[in-house]
GROMACS .gro file of C-alpha atoms in nm:
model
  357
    1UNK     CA    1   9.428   9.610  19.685
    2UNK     CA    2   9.305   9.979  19.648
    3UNK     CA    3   9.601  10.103  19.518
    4UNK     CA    4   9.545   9.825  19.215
    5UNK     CA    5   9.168   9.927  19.212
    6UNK     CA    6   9.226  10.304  19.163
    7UNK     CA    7   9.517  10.227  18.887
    8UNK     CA    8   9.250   9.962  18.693
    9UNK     CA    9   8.996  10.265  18.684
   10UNK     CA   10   9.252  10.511  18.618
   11UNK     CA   11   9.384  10.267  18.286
   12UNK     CA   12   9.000  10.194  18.170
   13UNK     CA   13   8.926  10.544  18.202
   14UNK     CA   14   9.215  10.627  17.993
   15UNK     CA   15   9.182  10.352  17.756
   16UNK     CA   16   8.826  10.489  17.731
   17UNK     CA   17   8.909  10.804  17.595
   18UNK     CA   18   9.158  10.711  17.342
   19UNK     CA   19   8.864  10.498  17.196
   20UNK     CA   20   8.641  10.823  17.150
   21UNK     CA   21   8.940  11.003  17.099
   22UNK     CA   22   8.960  10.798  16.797
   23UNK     CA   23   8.640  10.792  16.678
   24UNK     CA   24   8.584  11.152  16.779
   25UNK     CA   25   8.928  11.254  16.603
   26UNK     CA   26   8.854  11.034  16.272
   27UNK     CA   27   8.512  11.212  16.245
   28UNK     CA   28   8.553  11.582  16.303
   29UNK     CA   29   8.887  11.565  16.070
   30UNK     CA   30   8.724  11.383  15.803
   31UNK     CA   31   8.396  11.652  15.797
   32UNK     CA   32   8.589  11.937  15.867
   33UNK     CA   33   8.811  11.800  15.520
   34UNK     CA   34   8.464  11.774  15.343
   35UNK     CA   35   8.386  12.125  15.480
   36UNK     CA   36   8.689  12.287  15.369
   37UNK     CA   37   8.673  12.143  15.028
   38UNK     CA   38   8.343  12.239  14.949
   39UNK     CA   39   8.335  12.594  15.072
   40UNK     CA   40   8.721  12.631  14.912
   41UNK     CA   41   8.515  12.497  14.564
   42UNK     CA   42   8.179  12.745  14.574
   43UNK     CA   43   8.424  13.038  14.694
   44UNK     CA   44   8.731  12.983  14.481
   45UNK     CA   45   8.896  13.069  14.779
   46UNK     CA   46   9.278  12.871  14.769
   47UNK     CA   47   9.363  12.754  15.087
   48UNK     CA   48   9.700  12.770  15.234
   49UNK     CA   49   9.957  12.584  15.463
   50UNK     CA   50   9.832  12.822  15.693
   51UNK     CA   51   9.466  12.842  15.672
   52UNK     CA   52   9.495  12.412  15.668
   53UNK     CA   53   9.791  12.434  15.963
   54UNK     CA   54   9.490  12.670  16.178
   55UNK     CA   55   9.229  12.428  16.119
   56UNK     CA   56   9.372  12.158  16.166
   57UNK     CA   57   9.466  12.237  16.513
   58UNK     CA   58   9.122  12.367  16.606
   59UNK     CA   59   9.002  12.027  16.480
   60UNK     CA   60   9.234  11.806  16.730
   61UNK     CA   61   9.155  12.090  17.015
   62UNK     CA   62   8.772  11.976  16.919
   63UNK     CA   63   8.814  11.610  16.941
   64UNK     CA   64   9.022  11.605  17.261
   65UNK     CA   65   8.701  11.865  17.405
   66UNK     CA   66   8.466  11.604  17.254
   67UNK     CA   67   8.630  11.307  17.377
   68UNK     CA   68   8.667  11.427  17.721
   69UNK     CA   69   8.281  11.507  17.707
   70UNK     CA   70   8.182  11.187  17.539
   71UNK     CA   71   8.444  10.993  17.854
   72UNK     CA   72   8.218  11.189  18.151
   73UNK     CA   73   7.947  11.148  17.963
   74UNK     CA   74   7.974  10.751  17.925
   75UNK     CA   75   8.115  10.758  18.272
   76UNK     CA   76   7.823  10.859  18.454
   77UNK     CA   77   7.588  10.642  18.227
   78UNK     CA   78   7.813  10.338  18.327
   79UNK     CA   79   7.795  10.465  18.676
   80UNK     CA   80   7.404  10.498  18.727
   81UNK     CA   81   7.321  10.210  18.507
   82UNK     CA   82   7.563   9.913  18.462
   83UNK     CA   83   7.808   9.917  18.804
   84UNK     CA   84   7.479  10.015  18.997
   85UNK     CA   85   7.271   9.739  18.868
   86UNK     CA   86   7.595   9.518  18.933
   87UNK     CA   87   7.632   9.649  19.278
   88UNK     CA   88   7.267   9.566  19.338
   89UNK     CA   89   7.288   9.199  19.279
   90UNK     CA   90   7.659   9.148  19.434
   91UNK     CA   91   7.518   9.290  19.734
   92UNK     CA   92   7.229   9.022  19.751
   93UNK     CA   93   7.401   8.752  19.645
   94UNK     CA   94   7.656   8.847  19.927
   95UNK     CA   95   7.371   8.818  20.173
   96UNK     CA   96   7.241   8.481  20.056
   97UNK     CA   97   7.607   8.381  20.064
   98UNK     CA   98   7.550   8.441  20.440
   99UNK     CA   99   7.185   8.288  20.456
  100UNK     CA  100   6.973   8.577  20.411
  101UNK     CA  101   6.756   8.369  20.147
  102UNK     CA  102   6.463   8.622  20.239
  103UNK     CA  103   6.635   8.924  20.073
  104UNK     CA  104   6.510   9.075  19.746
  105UNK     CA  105   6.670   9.323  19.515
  106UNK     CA  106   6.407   9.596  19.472
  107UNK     CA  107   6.392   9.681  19.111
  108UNK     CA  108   6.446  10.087  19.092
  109UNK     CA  109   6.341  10.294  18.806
  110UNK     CA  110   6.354  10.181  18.462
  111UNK     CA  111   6.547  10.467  18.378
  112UNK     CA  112   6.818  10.469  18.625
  113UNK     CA  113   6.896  10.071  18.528
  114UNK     CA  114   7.049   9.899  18.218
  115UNK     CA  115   6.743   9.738  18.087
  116UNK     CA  116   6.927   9.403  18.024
  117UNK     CA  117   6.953   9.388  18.373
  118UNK     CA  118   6.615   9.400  18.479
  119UNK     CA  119   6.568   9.045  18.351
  120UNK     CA  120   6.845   8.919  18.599
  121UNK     CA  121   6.756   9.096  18.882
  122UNK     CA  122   6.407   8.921  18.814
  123UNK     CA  123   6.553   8.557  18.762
  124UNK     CA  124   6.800   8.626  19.095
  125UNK     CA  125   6.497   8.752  19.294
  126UNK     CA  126   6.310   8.403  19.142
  127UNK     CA  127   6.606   8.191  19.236
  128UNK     CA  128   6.592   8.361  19.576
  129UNK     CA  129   6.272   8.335  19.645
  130UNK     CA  130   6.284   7.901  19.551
  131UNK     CA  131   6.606   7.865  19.781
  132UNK     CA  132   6.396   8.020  20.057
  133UNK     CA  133   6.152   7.769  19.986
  134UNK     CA  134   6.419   7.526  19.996
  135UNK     CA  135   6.564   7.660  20.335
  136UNK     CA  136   6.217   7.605  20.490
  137UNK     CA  137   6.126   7.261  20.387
  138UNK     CA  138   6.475   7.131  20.487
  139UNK     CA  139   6.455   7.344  20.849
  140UNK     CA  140   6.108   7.154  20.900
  141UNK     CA  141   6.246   6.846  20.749
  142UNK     CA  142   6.520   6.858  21.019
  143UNK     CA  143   6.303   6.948  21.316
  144UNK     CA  144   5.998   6.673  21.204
  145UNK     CA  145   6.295   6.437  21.183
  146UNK     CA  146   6.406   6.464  21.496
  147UNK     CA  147   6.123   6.560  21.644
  148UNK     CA  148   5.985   6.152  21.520
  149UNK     CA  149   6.342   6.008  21.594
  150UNK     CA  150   6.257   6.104  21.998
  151UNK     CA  151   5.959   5.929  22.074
  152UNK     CA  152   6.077   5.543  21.943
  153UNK     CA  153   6.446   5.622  22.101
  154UNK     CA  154   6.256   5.739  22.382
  155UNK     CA  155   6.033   5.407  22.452
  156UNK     CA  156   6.375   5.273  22.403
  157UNK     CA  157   6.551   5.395  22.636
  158UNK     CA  158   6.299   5.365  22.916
  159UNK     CA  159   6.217   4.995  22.869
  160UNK     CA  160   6.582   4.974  22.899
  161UNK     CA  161   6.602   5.110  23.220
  162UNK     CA  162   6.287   4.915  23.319
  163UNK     CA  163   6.454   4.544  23.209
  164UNK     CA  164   6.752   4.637  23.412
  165UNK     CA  165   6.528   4.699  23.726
  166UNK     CA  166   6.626   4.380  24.012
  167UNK     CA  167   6.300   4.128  24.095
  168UNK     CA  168   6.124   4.198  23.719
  169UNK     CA  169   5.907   3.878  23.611
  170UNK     CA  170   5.992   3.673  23.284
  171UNK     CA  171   5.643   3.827  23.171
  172UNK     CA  172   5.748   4.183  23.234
  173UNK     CA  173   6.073   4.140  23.099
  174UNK     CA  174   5.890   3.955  22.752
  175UNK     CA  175   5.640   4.269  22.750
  176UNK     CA  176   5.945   4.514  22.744
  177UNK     CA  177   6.145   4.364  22.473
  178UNK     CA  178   5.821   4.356  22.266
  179UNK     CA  179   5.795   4.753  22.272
  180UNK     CA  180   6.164   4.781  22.224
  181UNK     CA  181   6.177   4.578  21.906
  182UNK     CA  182   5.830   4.735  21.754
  183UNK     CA  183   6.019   5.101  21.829
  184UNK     CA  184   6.331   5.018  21.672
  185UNK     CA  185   6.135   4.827  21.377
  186UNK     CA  186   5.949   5.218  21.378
  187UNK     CA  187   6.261   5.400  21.371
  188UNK     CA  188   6.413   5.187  21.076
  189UNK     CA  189   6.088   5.208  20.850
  190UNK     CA  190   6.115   5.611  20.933
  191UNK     CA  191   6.510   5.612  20.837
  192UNK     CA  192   6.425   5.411  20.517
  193UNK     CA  193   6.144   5.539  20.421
  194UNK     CA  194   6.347   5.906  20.465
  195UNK     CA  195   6.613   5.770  20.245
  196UNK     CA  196   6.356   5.667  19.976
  197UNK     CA  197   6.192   5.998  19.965
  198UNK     CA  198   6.460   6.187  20.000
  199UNK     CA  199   6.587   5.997  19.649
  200UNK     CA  200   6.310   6.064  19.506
  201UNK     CA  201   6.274   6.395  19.557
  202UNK     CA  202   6.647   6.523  19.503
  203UNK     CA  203   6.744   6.296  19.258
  204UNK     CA  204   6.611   6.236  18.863
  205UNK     CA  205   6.457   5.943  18.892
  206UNK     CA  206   6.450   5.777  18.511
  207UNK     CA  207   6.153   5.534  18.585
  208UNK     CA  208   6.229   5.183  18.431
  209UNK     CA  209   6.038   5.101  18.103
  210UNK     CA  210   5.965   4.716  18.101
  211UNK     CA  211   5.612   4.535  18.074
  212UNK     CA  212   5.489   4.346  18.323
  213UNK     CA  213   5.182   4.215  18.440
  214UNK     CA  214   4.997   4.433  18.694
  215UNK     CA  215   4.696   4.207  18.814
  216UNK     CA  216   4.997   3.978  18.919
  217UNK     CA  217   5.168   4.233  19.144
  218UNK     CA  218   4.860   4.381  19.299
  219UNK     CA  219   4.738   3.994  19.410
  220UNK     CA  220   5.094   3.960  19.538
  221UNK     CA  221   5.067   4.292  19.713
  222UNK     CA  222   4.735   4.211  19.873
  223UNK     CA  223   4.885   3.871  19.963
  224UNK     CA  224   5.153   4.033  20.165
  225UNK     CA  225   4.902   4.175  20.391
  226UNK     CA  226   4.734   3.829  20.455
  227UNK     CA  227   4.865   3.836  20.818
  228UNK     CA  228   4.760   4.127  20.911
  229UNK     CA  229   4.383   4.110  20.776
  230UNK     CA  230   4.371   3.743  20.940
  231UNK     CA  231   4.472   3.863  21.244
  232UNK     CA  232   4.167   4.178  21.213
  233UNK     CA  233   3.931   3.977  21.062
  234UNK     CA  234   3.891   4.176  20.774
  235UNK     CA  235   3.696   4.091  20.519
  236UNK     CA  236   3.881   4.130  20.165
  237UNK     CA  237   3.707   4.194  19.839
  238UNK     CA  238   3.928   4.218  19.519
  239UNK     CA  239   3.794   4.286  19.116
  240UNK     CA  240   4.123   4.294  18.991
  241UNK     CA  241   4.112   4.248  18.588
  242UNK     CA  242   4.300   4.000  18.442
  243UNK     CA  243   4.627   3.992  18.229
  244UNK     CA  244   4.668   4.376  18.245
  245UNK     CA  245   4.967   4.457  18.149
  246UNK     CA  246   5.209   4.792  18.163
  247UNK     CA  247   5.530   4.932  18.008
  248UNK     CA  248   5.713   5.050  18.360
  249UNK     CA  249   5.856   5.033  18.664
  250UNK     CA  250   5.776   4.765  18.889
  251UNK     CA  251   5.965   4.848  19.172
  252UNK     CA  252   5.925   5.169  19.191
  253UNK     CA  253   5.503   5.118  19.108
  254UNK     CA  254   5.521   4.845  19.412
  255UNK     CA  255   5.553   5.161  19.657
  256UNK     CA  256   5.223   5.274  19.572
  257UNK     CA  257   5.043   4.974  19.617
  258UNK     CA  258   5.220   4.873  19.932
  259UNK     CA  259   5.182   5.171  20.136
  260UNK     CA  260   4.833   5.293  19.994
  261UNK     CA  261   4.706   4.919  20.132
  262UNK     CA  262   4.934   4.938  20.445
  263UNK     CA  263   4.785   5.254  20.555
  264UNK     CA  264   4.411   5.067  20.426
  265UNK     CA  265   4.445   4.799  20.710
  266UNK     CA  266   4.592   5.027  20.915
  267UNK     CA  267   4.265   5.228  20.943
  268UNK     CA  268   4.059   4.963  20.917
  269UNK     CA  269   3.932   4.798  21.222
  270UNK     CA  270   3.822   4.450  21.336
  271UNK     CA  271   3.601   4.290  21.111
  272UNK     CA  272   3.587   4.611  20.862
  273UNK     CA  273   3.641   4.579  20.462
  274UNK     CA  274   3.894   4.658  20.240
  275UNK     CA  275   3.885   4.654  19.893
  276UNK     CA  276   4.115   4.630  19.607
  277UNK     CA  277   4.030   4.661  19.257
  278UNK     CA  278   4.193   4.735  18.891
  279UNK     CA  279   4.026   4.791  18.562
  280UNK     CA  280   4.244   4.926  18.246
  281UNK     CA  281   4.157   5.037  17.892
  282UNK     CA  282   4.371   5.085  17.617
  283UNK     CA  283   4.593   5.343  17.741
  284UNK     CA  284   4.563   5.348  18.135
  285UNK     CA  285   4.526   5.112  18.449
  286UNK     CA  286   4.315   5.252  18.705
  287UNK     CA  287   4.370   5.092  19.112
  288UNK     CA  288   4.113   5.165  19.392
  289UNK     CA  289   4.237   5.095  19.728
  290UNK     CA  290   3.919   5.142  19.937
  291UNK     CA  291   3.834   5.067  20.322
  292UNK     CA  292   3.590   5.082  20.557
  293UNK     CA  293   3.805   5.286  20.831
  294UNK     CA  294   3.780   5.613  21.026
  295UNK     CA  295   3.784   5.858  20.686
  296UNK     CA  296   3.904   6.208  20.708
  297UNK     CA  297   3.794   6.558  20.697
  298UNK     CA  298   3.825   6.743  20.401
  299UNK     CA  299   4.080   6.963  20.635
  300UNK     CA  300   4.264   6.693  20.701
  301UNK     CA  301   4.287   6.562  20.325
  302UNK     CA  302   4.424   6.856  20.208
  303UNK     CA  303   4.751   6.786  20.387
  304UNK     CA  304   4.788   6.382  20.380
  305UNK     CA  305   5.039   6.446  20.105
  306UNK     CA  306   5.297   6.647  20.305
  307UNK     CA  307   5.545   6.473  20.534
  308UNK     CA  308   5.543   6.417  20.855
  309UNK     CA  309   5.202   6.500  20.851
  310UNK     CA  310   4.919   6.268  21.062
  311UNK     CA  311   4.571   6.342  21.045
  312UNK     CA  312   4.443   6.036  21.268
  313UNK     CA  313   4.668   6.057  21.582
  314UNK     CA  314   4.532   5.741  21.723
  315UNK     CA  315   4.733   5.542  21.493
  316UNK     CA  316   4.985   5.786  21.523
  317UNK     CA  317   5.216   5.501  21.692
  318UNK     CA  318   5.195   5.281  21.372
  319UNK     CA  319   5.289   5.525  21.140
  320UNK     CA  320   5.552   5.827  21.028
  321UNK     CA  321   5.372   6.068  20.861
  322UNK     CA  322   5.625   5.949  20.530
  323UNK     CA  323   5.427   5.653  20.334
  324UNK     CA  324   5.159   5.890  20.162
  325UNK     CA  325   5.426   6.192  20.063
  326UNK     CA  326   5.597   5.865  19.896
  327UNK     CA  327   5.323   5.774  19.747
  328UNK     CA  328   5.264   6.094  19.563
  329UNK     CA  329   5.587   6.154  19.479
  330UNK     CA  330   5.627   5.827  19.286
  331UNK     CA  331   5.279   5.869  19.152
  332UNK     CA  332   5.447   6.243  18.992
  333UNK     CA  333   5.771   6.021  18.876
  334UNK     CA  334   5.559   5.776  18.616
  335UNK     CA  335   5.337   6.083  18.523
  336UNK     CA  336   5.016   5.925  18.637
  337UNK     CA  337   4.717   6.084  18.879
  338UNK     CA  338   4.608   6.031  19.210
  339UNK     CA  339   4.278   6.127  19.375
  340UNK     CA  340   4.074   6.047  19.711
  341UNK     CA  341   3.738   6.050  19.849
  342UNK     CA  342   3.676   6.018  20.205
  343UNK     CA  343   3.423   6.081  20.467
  344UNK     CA  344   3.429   6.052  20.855
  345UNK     CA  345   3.329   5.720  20.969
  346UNK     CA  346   3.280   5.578  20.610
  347UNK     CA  347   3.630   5.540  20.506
  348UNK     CA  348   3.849   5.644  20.228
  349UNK     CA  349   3.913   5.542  19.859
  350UNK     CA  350   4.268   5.614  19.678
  351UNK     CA  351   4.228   5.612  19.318
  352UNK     CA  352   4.535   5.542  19.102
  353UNK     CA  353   4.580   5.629  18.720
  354UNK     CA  354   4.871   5.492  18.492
  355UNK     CA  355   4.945   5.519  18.142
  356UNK     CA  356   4.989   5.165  18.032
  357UNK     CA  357   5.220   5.258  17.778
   0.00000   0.00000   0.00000
């Protein structure tokens, strides 16, 4: 392999000079011809075979000195400017090849680099800088995964051992299933709601453009709920606008409206309020999930977008951390906004704004 590597510089370095040899020889010939002429015409001097025969060889002495100079020359340029600035980025990308996603090239003087590659080394140090980015979020993503995946297969596995224990009463034995089920029922809304997320964010997501009516899906969303705000006693109050429809997609729109009014009763307790609304003018639909629950910090609402991430860890059990970073990322899908106002002990309002068209 070096032996091939010294003969491929050898070759380019010949093939090198035979180009300025060429150019070099071409040049000096042709002026030292236009010299000759015109001193041999102002000094009515003839020239002979000999005179042309001496020059002539001083002339290809001069373009093999000149084309040697011009090869060393070029050389070292090459050396200090193009194979260095290649050398500088094969070297990083050989470390990110290994992982090193934290390593930067550091741009050296603009005269000892070929300016074109001052742009790359800029992009590469970009791209670096975004897989890094990348590297972290999955590394947390992995440890917040299985970090949530031990507490449900935990309560698992000890009401396991605790139904297998001799002399346990039917009661005991109904109580322990119960917790089983609701942790496995945990750990499958976790795993799907990973796999939805995880679609959404890694995957283009073309968002379906069909009209359908919104009032009708919010009621049906609200109605889903019925259950749970029967069994809370809280009191509903809806102003949803009639016959409001949207060029979109329902499915992927149902997200939002699910988990923004899951995580409503959720926070809500016995005989609080919850309140659903939608008004819409010509070019946007506007829904306003708002309850009468615990409310949040302004601390804590600067995160409720990332995953994993539970402000209120007294209803930590009911939750993943997963429905709200869905929720935004569908929201950024269909293009549309999302705000919230909360308050500690007042309860919280998500706001919801869709282009209609």
């Amino acid at each position: 392999m070096k032996k091939n590597s010294t003969l491929d510089r050898i070759l380019k370095g010949t093939y090198r000079f035979l180009c300025f040899f060429a150019i070099v020889a071409f040049v000096v010939t042709c002026s030292t011809m236009l010299f000759l002429k015109v001193f041999s015409s102002a000094s009515n001097v003839e020239l002979t075979n000999e005179n042309i025969s001496a020059a002539a060889k001083i002339t290809f002495i001069n373009a093999i000195f000149l084309s040697a100079i011009f090869t060393v020359i070029d050389a070292i340029r090459r050396k200090l400017t193009t194979e260095r600035s290649a050398k500088y980025i094969s070297d990083a990308a050989g470390k990110m090849v290994k992982g090193n996603f934290e390593y930067r090239i550091e741009l050296p003087s603009k005269f000892a680099i070929d300016e074109s590659y001052i742009e790359i080394i800029d992009c590469f140090n970009r791209m670096a800088e975004e897989l890094e980015g990348v590297e972290t979020l999955r590394s947390d993503f992995i440890s917040n995964v299985s970090h949530e995946m031990k507490t449900p297969l935990a309560v698992i596995k000890n009401y396991c051992r605790l139904l297998d224990t001799e002399g346990i009463d039917e009661e005991k034995k109904q109580e322990y299933v119960k917790c089983i089920a609701e942790s496995a029922q945990k750990l499958s809304d976790m795993i799907t709601n990973i796999l939805k997320l995880n679609k959404f964010e890694n995957q283009q997501i073309y968002p379906k453009s069909e009209e359908y009516d919104l009032s009708e899906q919010l009621r049906e969303s609200l109605i889903a709920f019925e259950n749970v705000w029967e069994q809370k006693e809280i009191e509903i109050e809806a102003d949803i606008e009639d016959d409001v429809t949207v060029n979109g997609d329902s499915e992927l729109l149902s997200h939002i409206w699910n988990n923004l009014l899951s995580n409503a009763f959720k926070f809500t307790d016995t005989g609080g309020k919850v309140s659903l609304s939608l008004s819409a003018t010509e070019h946007h639909a506007t829904v306003t999930v708002r309850d009468t629950g615990c409310g949040m910090s302004a601390d804590i609402g600067a995160h409720i977008f990332e995953k994993f991430y539970q402000g209120d860890t007294s209803h930590a059990t009911q939750g993943n951390g997963l429905g709200l970073a869905l929720v935004k990322r569908v929201v950024d899908i269909v293009g549309g906004e999302i705000n919230v106002e909360s308050a500690l002990g007042e309860g919280t309002a998500f706001t919801v704004r869709i282009r209609r068209q």
